[in-house]
PDB file of C-alpha atoms in Angstrom:
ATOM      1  CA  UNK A   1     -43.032  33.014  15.413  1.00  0.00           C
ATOM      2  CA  UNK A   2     -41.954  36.741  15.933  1.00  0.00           C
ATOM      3  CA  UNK A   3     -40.563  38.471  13.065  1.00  0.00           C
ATOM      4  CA  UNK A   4     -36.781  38.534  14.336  1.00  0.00           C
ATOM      5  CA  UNK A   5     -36.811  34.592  14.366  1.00  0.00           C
ATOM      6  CA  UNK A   6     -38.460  34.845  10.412  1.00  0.00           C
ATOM      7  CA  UNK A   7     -35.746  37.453   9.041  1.00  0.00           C
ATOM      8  CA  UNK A   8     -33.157  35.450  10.965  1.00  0.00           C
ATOM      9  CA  UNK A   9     -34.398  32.098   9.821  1.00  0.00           C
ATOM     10  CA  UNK A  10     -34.650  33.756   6.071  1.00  0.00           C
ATOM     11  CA  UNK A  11     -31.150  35.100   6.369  1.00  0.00           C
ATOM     12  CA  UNK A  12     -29.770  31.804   7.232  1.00  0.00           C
ATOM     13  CA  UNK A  13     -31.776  30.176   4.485  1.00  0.00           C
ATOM     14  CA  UNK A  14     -30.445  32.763   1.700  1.00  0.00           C
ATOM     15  CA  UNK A  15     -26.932  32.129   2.749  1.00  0.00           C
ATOM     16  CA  UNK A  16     -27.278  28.663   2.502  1.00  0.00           C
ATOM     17  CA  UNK A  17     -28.379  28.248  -0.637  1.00  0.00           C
ATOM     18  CA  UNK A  18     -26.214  30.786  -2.129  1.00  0.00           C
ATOM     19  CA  UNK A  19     -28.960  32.977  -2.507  1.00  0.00           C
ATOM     20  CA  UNK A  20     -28.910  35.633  -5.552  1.00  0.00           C
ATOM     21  CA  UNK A  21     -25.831  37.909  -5.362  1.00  0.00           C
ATOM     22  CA  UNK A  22     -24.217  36.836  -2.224  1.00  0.00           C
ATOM     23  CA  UNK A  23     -20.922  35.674  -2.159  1.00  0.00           C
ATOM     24  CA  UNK A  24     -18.567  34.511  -5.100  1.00  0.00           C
ATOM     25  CA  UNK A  25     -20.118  32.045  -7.330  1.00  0.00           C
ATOM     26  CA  UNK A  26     -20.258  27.864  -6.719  1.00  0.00           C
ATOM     27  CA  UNK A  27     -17.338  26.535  -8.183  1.00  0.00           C
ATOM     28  CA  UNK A  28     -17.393  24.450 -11.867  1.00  0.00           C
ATOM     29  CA  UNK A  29     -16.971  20.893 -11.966  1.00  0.00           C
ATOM     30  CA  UNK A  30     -13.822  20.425 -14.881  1.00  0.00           C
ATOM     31  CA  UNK A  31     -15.176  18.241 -17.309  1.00  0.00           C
ATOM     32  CA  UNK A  32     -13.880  15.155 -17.852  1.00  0.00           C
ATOM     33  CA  UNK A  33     -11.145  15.056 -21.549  1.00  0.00           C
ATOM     34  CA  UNK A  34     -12.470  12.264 -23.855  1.00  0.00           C
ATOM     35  CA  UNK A  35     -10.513   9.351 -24.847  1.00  0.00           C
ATOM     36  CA  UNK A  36      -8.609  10.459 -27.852  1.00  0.00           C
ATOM     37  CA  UNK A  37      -6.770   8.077 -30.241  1.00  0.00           C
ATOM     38  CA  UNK A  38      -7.250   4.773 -29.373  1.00  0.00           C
ATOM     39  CA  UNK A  39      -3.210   4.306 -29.741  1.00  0.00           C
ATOM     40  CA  UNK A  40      -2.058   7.002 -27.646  1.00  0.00           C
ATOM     41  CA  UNK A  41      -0.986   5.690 -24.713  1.00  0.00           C
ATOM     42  CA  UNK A  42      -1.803   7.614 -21.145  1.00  0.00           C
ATOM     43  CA  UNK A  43       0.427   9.478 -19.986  1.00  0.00           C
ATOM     44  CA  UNK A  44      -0.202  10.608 -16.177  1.00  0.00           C
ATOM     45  CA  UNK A  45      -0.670  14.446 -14.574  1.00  0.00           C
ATOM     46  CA  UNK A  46       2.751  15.607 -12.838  1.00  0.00           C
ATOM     47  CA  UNK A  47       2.240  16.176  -9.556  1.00  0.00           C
ATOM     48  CA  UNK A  48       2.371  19.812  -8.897  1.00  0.00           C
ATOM     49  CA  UNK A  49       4.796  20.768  -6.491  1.00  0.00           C
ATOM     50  CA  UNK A  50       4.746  20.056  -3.104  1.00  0.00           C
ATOM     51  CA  UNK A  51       5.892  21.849  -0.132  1.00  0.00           C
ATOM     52  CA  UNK A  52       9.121  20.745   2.204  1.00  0.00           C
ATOM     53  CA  UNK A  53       8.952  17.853   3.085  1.00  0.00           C
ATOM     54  CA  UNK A  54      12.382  17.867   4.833  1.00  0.00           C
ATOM     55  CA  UNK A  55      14.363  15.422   2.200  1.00  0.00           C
ATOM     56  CA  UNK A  56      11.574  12.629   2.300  1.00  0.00           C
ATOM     57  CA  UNK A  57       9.598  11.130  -0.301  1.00  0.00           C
ATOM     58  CA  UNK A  58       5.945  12.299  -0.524  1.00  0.00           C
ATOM     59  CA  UNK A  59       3.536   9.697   0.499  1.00  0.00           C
ATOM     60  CA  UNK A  60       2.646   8.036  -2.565  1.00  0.00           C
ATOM     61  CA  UNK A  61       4.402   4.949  -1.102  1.00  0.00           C
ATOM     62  CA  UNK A  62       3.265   5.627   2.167  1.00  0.00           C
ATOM     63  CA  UNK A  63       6.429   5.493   3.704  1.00  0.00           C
ATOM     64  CA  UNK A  64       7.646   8.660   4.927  1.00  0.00           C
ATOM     65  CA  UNK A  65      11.388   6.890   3.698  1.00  0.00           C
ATOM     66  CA  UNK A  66      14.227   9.386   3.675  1.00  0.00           C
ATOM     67  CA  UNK A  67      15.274  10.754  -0.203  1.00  0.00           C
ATOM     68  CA  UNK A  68      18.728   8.991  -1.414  1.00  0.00           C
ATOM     69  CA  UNK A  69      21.597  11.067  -1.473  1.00  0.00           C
ATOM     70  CA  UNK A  70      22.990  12.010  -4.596  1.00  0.00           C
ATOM     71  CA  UNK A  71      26.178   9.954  -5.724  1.00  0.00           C
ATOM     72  CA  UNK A  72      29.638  11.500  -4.853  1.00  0.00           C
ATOM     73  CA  UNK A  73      29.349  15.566  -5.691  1.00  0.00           C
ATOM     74  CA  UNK A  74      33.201  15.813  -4.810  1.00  0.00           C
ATOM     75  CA  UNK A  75      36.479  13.724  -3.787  1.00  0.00           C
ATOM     76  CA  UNK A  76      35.264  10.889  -1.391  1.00  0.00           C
ATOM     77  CA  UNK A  77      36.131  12.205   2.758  1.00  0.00           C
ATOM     78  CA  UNK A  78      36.475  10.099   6.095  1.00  0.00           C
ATOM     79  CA  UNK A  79      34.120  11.892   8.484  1.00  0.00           C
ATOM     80  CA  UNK A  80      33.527  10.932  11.728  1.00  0.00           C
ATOM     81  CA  UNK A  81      30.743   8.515  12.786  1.00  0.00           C
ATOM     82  CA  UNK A  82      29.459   9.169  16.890  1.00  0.00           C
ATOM     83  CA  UNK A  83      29.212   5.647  16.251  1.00  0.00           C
ATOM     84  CA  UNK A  84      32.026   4.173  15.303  1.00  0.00           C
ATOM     85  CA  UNK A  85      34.673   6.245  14.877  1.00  0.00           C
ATOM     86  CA  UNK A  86      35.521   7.524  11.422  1.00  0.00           C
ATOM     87  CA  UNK A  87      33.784   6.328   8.189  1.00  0.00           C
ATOM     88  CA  UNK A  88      34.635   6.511   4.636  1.00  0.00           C
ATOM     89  CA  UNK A  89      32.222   8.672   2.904  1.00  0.00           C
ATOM     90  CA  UNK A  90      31.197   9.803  -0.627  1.00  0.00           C
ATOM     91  CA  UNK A  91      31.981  13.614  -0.657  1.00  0.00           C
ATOM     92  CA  UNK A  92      28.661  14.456   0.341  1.00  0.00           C
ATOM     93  CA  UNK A  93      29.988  13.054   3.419  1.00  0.00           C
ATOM     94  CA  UNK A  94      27.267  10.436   3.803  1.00  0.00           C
ATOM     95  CA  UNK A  95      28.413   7.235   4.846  1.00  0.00           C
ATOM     96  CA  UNK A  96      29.255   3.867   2.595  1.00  0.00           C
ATOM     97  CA  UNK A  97      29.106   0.637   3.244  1.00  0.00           C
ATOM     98  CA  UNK A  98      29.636  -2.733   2.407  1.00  0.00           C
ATOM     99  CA  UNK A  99      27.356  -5.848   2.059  1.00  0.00           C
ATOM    100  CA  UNK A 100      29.235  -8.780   3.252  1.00  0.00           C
ATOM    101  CA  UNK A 101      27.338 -11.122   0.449  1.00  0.00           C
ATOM    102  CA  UNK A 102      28.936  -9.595  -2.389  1.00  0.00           C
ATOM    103  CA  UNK A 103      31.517 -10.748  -4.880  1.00  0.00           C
ATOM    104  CA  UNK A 104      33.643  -9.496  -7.239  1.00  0.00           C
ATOM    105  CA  UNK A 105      32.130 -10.754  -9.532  1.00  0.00           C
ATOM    106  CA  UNK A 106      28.327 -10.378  -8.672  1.00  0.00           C
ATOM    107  CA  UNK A 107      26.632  -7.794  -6.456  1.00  0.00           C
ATOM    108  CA  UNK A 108      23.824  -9.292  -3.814  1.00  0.00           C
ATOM    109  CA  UNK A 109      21.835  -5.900  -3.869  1.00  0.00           C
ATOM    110  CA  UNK A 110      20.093  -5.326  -7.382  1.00  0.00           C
ATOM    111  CA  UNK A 111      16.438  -4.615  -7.541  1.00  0.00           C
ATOM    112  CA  UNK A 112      14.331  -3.164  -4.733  1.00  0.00           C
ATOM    113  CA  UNK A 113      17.444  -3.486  -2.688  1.00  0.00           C
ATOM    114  CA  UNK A 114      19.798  -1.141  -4.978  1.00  0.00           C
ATOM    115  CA  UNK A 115      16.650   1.409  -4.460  1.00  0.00           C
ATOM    116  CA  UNK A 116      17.489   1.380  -0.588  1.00  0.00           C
ATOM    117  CA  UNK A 117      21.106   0.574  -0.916  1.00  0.00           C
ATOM    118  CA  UNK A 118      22.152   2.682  -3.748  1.00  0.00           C
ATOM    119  CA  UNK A 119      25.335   1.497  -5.622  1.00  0.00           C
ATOM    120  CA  UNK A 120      28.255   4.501  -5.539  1.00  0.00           C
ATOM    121  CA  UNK A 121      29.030   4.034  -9.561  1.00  0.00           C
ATOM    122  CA  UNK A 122      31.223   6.631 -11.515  1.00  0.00           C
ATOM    123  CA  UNK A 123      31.942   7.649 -15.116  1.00  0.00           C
ATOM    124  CA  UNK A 124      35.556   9.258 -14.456  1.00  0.00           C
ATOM    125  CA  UNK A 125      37.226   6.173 -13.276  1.00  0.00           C
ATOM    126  CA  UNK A 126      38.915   5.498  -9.524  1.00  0.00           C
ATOM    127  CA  UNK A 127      38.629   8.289  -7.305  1.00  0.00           C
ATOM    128  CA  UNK A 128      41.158   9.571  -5.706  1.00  0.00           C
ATOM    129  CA  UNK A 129      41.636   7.882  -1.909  1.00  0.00           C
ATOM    130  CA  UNK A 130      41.092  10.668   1.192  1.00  0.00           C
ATOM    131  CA  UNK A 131      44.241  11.050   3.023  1.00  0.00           C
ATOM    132  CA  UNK A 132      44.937   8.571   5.416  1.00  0.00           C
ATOM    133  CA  UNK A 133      42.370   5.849   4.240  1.00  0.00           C
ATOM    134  CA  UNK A 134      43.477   2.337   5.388  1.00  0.00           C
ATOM    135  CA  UNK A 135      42.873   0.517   1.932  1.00  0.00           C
ATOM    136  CA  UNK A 136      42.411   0.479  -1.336  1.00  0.00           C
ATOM    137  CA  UNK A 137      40.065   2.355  -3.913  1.00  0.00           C
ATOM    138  CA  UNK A 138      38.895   0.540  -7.006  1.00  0.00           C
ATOM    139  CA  UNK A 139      36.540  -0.050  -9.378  1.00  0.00           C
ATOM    140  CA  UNK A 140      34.656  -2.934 -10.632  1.00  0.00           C
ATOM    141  CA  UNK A 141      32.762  -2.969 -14.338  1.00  0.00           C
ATOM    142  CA  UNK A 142      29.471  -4.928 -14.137  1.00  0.00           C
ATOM    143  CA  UNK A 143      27.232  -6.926 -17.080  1.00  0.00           C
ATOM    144  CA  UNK A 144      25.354  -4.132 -17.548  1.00  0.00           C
ATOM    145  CA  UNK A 145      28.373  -1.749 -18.029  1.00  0.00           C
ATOM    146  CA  UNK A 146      27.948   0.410 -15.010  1.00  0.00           C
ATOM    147  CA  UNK A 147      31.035   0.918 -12.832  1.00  0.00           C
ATOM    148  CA  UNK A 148      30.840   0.683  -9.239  1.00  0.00           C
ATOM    149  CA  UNK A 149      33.725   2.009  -6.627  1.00  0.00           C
ATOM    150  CA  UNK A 150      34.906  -0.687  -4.431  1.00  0.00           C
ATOM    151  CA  UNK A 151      37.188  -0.468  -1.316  1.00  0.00           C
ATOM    152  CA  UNK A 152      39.465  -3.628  -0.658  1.00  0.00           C
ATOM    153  CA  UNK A 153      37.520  -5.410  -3.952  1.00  0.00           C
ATOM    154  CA  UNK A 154      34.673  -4.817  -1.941  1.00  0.00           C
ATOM    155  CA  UNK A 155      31.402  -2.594  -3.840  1.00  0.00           C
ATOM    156  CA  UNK A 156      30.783   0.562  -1.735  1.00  0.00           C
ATOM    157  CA  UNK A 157      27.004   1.218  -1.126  1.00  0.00           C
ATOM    158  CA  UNK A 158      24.941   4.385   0.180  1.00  0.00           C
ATOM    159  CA  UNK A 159      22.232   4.022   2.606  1.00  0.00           C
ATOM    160  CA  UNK A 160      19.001   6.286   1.854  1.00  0.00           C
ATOM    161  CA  UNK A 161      18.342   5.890   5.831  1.00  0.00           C
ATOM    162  CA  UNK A 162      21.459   8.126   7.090  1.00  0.00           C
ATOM    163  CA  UNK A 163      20.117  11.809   6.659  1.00  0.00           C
ATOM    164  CA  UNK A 164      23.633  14.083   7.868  1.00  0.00           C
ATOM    165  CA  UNK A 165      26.956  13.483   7.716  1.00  0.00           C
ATOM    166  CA  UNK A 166      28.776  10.749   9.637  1.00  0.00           C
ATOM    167  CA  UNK A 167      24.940   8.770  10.398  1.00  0.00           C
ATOM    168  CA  UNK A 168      25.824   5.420   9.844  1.00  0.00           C
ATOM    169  CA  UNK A 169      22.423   4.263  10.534  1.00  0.00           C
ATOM    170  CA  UNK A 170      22.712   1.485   7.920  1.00  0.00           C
ATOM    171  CA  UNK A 171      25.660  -0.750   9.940  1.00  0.00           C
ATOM    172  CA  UNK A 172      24.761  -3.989  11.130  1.00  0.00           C
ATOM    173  CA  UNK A 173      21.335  -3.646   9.185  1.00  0.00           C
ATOM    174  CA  UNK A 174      20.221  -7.891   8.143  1.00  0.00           C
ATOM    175  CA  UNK A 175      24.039  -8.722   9.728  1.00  0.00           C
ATOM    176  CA  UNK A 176      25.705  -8.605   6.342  1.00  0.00           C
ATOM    177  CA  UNK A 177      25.762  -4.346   5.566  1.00  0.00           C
ATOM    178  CA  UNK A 178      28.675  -2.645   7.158  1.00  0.00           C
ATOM    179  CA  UNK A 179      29.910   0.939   7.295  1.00  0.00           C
ATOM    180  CA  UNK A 180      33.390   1.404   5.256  1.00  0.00           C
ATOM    181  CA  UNK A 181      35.387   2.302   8.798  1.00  0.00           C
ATOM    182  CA  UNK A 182      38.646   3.406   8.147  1.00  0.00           C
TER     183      UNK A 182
END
């Protein structure tokens, strides 16, 4: 071998194996914190924060599924839908709807389905109806004490799949969910 392949070779060797002095030092391993009292229950890391992830959930359900809207942050609007005309909407101005399987006495969407389908409740009693709305604003009390607005005796619902204003991406959904058109 000539002496340019050897100092090359050697070079390449060094480098590799993070030779004396060159570059910044191999990174730690974190040890591992010991069990302490065998009655203190685990609590997990928080997640540190993550970047935009343009009003979606992060993928720890792996479902990319849109973030719910917030409950009413003002009086509740009609807005108008590209689909069907104009809606009723919480004064975010995302659409509400209806699910055809409710009563007044008992909603059909509790559970899972509330997570998707998220009751519009409130704490300061009826709102006040947007002008011209065809119908009437209530409320209903359930079992467990929360309060849910109702339109025509009928619980009003948000639907984490509309993302803007006026979507009403959630009518028709399972043939029973239906967007409060005015």
């Amino acid at each position: 071998m000539n002496v340019v392949a050897i100092a090359v070779a050697s070079a390449v060797l060094i480098a590799a194996c993070g030779g004396a002095g060159s570059g910044p030092a191999a990174p730690t391993q974190t040890p591992v914190a010991k069990a302490s009292a065998a009655n203190t229950p685990y609590s997990p890391p928080v997640p540190a924060a993550t970047s935009d992830m343009s009003g979606r959930y992060g993928d720890s359900y792996g479902y990319s599924t849109p973030e719910p809207k917030s409950g009413p942050a003002g009086p509740l609007q009609l807005v108008a839908s590209a689909k069907l005309g104009t809606v009723l909407a919480a004064g975010n101005g995302m659409t509400l709807y209806t699910n055809r399987n409710d009563t007044s006495t008992a909603s059909a969407c509790t559970g899972a389905c509330a997570s998707i389908w998220p009751p519009l409740r409130t704490t300061t009693g009826t709102p006040a109806a947007p002008s011209g709305l065809k119908g009437t604003l209530g409320t209903i009390t359930w079992s467990d004490g929360t309060v849910q607005v109702v339109l025509n005796g009928m619980p009003l619902y948000r639907y984490t799949g509309d993302a803007t204003s006026g979507d009403a991406n959630g009518d028709g959904i399972d043939g029973i969910w239906a967007a409060a058109k005015n």
